[in-house]
Short mmCIF file of N, CA and C in Angstrom, two decimals:
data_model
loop_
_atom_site.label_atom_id
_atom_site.label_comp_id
_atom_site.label_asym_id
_atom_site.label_seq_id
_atom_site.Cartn_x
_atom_site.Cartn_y
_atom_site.Cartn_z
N UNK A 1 0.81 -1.21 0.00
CA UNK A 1 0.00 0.00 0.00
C UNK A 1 0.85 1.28 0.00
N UNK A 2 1.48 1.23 1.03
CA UNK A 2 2.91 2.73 0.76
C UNK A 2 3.48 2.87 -0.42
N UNK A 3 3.70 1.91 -1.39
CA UNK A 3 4.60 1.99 -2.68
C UNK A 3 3.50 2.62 -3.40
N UNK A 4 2.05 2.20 -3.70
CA UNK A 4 0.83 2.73 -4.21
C UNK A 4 0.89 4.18 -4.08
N UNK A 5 0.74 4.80 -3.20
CA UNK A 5 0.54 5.95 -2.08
C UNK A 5 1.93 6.75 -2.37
N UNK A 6 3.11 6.35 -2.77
CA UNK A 6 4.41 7.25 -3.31
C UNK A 6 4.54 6.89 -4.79
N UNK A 7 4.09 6.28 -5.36
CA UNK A 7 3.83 6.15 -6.79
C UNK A 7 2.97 7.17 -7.15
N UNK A 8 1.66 7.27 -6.29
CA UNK A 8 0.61 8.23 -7.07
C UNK A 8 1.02 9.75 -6.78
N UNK A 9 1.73 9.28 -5.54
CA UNK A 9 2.16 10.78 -4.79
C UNK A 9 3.48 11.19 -5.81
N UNK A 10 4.21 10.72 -6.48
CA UNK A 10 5.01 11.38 -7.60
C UNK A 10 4.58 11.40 -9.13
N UNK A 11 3.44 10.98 -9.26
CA UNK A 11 2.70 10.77 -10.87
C UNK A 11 1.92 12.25 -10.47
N UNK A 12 1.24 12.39 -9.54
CA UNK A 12 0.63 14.04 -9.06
C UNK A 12 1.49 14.68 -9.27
N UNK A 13 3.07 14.72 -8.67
CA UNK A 13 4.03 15.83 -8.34
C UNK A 13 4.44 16.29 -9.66
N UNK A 14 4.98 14.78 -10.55
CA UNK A 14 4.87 15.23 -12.32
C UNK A 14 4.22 15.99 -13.03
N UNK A 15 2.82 15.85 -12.53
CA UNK A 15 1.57 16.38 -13.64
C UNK A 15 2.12 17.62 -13.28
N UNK A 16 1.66 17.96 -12.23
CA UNK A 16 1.63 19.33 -11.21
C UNK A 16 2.84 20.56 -11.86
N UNK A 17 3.90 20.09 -11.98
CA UNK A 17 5.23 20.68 -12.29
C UNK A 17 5.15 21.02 -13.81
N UNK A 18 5.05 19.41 -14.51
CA UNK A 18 4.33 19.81 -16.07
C UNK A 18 3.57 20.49 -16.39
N UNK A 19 2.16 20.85 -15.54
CA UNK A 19 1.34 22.29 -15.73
C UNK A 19 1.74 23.47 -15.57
N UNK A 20 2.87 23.67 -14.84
CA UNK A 20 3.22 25.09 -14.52
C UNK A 20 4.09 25.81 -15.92
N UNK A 21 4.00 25.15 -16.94
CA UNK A 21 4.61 25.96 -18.28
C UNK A 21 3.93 26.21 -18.71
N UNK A 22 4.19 27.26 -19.60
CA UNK A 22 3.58 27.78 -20.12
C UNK A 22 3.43 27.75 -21.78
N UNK A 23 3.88 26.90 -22.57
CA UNK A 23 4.57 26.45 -23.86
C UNK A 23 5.15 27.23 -23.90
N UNK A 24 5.00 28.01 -25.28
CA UNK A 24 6.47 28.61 -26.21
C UNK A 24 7.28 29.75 -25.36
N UNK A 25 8.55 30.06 -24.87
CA UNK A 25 8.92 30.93 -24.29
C UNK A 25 8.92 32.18 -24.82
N UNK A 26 8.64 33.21 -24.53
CA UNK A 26 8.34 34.18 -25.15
C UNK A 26 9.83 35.40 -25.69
N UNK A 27 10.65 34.68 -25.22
CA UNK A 27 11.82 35.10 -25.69
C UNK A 27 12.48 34.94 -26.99
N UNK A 28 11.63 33.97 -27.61
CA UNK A 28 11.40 33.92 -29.07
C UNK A 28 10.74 34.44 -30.30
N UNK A 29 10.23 35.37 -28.96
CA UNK A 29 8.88 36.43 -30.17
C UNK A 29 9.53 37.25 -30.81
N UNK A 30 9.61 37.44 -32.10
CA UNK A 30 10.43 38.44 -33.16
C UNK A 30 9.13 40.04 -32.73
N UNK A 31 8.15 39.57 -32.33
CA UNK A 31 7.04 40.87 -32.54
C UNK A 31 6.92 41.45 -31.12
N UNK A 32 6.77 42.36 -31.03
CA UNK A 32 6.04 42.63 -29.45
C UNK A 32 4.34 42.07 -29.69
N UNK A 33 4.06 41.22 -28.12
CA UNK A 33 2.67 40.54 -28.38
C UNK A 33 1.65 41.23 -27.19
N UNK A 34 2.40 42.04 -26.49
CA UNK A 34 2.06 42.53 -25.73
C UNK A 34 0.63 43.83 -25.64
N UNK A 35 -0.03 44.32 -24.95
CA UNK A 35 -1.11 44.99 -25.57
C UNK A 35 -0.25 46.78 -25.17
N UNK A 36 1.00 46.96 -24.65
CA UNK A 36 1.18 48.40 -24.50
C UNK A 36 2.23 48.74 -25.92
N UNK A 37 2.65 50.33 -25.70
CA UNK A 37 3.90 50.42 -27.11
C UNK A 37 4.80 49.55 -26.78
N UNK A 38 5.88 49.71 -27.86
CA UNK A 38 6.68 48.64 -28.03
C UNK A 38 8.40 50.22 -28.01
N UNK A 39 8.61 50.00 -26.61
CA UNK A 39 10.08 51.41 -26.77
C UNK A 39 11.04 51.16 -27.90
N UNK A 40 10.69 49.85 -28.22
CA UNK A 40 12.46 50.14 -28.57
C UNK A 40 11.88 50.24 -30.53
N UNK A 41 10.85 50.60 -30.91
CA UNK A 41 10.32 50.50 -32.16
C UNK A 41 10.26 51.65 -32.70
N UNK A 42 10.67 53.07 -32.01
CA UNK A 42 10.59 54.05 -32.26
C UNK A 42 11.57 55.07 -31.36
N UNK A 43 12.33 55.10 -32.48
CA UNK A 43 13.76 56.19 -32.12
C UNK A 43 13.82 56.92 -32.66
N UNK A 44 13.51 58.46 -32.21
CA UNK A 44 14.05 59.74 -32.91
C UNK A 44 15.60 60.34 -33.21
N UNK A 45 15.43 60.65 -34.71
CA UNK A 45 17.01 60.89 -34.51
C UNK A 45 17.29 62.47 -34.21
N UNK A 46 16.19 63.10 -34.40
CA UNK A 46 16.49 64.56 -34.07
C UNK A 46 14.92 65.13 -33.05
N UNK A 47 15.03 65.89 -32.98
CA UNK A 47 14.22 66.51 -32.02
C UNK A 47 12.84 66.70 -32.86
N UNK A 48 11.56 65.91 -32.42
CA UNK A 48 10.13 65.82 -33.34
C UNK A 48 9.84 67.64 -33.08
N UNK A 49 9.10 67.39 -34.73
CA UNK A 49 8.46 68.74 -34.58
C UNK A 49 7.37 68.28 -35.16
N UNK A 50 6.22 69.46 -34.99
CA UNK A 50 4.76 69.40 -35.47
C UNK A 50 5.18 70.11 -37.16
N UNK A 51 4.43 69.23 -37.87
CA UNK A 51 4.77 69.58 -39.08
C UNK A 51 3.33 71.05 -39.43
N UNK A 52 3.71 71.59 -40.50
CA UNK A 52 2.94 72.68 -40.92
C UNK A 52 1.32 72.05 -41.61
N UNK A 53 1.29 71.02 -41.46
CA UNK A 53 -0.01 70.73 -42.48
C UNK A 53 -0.13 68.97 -42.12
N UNK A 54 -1.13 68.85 -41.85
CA UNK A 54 -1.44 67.38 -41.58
C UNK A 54 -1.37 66.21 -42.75
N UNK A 55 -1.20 67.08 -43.66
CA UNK A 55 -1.39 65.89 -45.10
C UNK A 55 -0.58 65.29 -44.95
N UNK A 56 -0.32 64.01 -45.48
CA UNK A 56 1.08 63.10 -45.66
C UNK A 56 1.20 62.79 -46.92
N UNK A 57 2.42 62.84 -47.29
CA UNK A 57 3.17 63.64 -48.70
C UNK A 57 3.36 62.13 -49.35
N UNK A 58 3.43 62.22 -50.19
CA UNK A 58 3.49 60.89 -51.26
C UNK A 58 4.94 60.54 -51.16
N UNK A 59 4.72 58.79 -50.80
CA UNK A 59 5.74 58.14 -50.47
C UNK A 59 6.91 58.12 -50.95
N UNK A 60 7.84 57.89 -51.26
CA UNK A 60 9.22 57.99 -51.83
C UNK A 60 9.63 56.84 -51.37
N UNK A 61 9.77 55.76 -52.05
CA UNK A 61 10.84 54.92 -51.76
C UNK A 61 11.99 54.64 -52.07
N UNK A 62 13.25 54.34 -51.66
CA UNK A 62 13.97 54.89 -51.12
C UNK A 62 14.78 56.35 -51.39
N UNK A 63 13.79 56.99 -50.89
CA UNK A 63 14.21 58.50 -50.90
C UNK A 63 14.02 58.71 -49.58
N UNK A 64 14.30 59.93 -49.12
CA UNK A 64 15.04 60.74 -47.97
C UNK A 64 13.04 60.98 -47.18
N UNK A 65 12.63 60.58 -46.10
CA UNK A 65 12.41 61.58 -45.35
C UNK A 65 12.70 62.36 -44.38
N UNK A 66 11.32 63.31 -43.73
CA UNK A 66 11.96 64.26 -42.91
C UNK A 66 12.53 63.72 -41.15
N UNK A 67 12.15 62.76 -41.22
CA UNK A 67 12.54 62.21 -39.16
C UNK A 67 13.98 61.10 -39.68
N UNK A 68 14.54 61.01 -40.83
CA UNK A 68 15.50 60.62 -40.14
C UNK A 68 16.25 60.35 -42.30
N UNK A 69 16.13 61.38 -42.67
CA UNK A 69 17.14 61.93 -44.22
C UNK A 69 18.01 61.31 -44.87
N UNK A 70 19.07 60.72 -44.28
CA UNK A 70 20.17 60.08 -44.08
C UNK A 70 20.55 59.02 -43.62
N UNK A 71 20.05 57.80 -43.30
CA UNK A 71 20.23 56.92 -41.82
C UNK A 71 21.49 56.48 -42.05
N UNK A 72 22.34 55.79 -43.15
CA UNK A 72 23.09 55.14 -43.65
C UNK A 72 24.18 56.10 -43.12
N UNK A 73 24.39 57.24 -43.39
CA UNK A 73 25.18 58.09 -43.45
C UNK A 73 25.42 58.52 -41.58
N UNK A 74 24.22 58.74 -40.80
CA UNK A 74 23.92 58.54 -39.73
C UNK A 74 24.71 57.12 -38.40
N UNK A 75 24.07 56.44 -39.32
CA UNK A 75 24.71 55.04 -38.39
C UNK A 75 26.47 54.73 -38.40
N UNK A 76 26.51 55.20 -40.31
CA UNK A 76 28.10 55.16 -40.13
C UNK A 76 29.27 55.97 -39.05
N UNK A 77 28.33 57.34 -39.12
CA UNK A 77 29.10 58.58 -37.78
C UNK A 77 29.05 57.81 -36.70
N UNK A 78 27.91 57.32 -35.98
CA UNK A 78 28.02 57.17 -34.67
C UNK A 78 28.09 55.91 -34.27
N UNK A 79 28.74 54.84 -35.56
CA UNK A 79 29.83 53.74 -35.02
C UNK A 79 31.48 54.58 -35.36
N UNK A 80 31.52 55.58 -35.73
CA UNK A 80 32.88 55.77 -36.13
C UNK A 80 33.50 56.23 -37.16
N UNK A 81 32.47 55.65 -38.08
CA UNK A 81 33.39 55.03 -39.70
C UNK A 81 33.33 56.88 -40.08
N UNK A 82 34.08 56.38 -41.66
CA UNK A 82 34.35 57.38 -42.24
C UNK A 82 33.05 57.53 -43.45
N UNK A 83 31.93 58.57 -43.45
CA UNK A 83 31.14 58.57 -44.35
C UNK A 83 31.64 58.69 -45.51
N UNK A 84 32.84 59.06 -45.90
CA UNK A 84 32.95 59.67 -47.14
C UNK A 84 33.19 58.26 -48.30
N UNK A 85 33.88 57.52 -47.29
CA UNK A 85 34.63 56.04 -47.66
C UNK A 85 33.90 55.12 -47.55
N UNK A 86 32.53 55.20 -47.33
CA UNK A 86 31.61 53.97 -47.23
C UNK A 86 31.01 53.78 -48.54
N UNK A 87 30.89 52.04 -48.57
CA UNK A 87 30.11 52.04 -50.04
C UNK A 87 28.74 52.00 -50.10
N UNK A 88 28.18 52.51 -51.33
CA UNK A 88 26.97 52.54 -51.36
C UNK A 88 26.11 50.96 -51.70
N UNK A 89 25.21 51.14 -51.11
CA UNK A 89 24.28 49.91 -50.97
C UNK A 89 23.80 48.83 -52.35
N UNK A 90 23.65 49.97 -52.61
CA UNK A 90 23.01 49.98 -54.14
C UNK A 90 23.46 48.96 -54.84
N UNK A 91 24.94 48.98 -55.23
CA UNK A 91 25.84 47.67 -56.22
C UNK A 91 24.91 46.16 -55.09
N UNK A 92 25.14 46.07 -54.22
CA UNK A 92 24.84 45.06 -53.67
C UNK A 92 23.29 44.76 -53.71
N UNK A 93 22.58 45.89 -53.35
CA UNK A 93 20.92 45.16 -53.92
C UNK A 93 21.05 44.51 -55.73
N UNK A 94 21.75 45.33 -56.12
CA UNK A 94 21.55 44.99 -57.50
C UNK A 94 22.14 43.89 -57.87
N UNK A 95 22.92 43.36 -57.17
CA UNK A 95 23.92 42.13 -57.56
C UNK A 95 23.01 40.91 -56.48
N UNK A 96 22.38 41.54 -55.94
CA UNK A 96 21.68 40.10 -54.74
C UNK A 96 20.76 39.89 -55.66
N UNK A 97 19.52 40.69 -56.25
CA UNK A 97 18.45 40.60 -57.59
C UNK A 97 18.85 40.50 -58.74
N UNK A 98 20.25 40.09 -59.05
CA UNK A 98 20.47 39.67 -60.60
C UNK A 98 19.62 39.11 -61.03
N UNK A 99 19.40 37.70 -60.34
CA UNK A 99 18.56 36.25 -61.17
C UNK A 99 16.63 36.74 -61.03
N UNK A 100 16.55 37.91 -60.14
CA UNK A 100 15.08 38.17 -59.89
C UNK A 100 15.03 38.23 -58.52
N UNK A 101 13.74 38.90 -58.68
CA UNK A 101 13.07 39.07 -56.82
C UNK A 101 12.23 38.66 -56.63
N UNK A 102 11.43 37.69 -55.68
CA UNK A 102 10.52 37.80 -55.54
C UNK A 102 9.49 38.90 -54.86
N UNK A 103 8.19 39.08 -55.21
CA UNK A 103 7.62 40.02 -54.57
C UNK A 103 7.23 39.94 -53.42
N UNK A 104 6.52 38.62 -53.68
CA UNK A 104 5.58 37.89 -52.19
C UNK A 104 6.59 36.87 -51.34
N UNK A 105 7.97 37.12 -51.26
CA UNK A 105 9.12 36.15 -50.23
C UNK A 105 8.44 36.21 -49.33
N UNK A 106 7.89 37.22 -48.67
CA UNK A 106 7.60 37.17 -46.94
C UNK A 106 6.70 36.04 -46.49
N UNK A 107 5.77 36.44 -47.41
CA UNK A 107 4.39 35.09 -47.41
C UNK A 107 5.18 34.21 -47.91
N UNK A 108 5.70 33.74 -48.88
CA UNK A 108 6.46 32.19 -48.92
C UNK A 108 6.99 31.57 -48.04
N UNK A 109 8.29 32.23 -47.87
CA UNK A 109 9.04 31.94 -46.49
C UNK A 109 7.97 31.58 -45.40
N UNK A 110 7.34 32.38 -44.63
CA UNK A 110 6.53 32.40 -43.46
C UNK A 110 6.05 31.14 -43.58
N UNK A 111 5.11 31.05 -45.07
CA UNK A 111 3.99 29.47 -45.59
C UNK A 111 5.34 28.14 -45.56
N UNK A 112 6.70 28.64 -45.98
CA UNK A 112 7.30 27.51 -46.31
C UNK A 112 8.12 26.62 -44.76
N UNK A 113 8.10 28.12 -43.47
CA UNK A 113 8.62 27.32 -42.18
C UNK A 113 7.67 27.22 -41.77
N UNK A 114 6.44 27.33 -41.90
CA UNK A 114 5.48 26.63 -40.89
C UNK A 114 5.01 25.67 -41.81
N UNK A 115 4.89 25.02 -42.50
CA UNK A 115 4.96 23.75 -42.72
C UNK A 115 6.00 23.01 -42.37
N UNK A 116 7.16 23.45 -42.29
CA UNK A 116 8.60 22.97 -41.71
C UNK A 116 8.01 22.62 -40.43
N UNK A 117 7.56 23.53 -39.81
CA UNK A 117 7.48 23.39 -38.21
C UNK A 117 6.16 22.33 -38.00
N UNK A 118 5.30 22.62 -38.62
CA UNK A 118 4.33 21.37 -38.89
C UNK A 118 4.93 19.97 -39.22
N UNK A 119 5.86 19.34 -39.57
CA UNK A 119 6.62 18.50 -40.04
C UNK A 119 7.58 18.06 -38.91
N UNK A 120 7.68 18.85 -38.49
CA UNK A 120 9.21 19.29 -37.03
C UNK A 120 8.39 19.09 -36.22
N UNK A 121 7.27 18.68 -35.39
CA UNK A 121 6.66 19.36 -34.45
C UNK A 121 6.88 18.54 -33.14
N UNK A 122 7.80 17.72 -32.98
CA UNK A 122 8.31 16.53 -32.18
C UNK A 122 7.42 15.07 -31.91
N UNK A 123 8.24 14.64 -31.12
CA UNK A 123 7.05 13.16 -30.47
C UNK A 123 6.20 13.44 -29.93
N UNK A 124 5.33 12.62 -29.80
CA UNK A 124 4.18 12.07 -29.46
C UNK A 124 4.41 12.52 -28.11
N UNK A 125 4.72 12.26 -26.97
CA UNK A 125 5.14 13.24 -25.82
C UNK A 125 4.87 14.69 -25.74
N UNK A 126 6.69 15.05 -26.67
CA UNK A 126 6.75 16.27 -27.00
C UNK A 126 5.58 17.13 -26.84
N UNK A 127 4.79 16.29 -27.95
CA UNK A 127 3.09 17.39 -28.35
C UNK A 127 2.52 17.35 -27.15
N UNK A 128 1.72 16.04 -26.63
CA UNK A 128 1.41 15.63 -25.65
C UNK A 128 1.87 17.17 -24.20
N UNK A 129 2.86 17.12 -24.01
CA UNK A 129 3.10 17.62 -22.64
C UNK A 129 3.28 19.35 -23.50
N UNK A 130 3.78 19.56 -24.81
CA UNK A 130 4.05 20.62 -25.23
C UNK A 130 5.56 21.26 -24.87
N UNK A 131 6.13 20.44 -25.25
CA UNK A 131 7.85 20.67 -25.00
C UNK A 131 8.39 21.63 -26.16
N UNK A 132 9.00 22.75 -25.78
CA UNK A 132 9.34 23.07 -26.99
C UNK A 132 10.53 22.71 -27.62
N UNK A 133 10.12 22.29 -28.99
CA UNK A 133 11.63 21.32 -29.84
C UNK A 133 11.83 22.71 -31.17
N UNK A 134 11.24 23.56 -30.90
CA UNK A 134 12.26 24.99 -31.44
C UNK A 134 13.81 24.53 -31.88
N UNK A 135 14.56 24.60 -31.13
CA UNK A 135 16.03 24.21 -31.39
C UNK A 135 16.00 22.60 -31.84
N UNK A 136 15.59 21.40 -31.80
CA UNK A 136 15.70 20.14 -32.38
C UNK A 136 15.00 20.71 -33.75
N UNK A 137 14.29 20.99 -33.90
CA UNK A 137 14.17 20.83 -35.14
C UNK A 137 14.59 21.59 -35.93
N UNK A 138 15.25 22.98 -35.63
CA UNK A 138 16.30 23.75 -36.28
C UNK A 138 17.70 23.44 -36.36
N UNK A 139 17.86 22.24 -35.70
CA UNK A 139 19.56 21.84 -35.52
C UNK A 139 20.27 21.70 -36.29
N UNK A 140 19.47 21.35 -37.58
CA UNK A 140 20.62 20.91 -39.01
C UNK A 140 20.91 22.06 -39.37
N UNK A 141 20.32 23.53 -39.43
CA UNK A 141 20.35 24.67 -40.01
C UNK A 141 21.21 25.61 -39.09
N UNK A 142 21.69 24.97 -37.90
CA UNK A 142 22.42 25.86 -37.35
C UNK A 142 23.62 25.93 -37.32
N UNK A 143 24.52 27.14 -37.35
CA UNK A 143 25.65 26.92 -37.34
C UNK A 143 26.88 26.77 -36.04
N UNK A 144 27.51 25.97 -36.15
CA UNK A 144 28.40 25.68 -35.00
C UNK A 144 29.53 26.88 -34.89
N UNK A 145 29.58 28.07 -34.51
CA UNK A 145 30.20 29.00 -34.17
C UNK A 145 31.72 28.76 -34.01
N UNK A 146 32.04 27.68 -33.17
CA UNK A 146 33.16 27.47 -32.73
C UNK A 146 34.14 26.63 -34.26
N UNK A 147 33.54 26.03 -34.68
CA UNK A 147 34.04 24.96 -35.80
C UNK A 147 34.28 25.93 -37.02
N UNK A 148 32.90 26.83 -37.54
CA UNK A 148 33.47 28.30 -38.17
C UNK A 148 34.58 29.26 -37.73
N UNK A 149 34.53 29.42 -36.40
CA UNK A 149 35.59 30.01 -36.35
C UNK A 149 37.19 29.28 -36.69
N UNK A 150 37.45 28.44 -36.26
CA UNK A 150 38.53 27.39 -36.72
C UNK A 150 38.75 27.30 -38.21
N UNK A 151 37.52 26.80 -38.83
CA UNK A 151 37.58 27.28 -40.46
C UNK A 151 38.39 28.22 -41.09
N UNK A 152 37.77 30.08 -40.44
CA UNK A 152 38.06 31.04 -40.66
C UNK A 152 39.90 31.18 -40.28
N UNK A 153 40.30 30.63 -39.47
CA UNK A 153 41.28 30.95 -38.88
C UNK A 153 42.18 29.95 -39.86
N UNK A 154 41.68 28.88 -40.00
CA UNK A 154 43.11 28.12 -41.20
C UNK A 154 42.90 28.85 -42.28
N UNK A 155 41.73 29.43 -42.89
CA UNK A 155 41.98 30.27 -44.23
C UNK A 155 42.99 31.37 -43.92
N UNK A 156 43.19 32.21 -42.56
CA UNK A 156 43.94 33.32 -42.66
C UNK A 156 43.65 34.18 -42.06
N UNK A 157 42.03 34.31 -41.50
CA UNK A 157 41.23 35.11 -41.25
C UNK A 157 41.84 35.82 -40.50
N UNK A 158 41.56 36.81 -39.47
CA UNK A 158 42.25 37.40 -38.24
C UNK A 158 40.46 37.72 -37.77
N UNK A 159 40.37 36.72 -36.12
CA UNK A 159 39.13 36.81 -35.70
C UNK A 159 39.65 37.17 -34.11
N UNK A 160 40.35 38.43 -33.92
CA UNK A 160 40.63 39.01 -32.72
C UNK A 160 39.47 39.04 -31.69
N UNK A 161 38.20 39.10 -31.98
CA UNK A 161 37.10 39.07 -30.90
C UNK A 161 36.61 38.33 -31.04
N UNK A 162 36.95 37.09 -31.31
CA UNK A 162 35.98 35.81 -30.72
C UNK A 162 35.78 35.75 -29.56
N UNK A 163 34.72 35.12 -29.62
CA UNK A 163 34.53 34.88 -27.87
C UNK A 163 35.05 33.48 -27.63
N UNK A 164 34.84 33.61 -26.10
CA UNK A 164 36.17 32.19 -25.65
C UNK A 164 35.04 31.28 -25.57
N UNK A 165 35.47 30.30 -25.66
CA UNK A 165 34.46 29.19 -25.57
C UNK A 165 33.47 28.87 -24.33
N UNK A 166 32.36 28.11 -24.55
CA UNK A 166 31.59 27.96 -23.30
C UNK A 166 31.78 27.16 -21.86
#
């Protein structure tokens, strides 16, 4: 009867512990899900002003507006660099869209990992208790940091700030 009685008394303590998650950790959210603003989504680069007229002026893409003109030119100053000596973006969009662009990537992609993740979605358990296998089923796609760096370093590389191992 006691073995009964500490059997059920740790099959309770299991459940019990297993309920207290919450599934997906939320440290994985690319979005804010939250219902207040989101601080870090809106940075002024100069001091807001009330504009003269409420209309909003026909879009320009990629052209200059007025809250922030420059960013490229911006970000380069206040890591350091030299604006004058930086290259422009441009050769490189144009050389990434040689073969074509798609229009609708976002919706593909999005449609093409959640079927991934539908496919990925672990064992029978896994689902069951709701474990998250996030990282198992991304494992083939990830890269081993430490083994790249080694790579980099027999080619020649110079990787002065690596970080030290774990």
């Amino acid at each position: 009867m006691p073995m009964r009685v500490t059997i059920l008394g740790l099959t309770v303590a299991v459940l019990a512990l297993s309920a207290c998650s919450n599934g997906v950790p939320t440290l994985m959210n690319l979005r804010n899900t939250e219902s207040g603003p989101d601080e870090f989504s809106v940075v002024p680069t100069r001091e807001l002003e009330m504009p003269s007229s409420r209309d909003l002026p026909a879009p320009t893409p990629g052209g200059i507006n007025r809250a922030d003109p420059n960013p490229e030119a911006d970000a380069i100053a206040a890591l350091g660099g030299n604006i004058n000596a930086a290259p422009s973006a441009g050769g490189l969009v144009t050389y990434a869209g040689r073969f074509g662009v798609a229009s609708d990537i976002r919706g593909t992609l999005a449609a093409e990992d959640e079927q991934f993740r539908r496919e990925n979605d672990g064992r029978l358990l896994e689902r069951l208790f709701r474990n998250n296998v996030y990282f198992d089923a991304y494992e083939d796609q990830s890269l081993d940091r430490y083994a790249e760096l080694e790579r980099l370093r027999r080619m020649g590389v110079q990787t002065p700030s690596a970080p030290p191992p774990e």
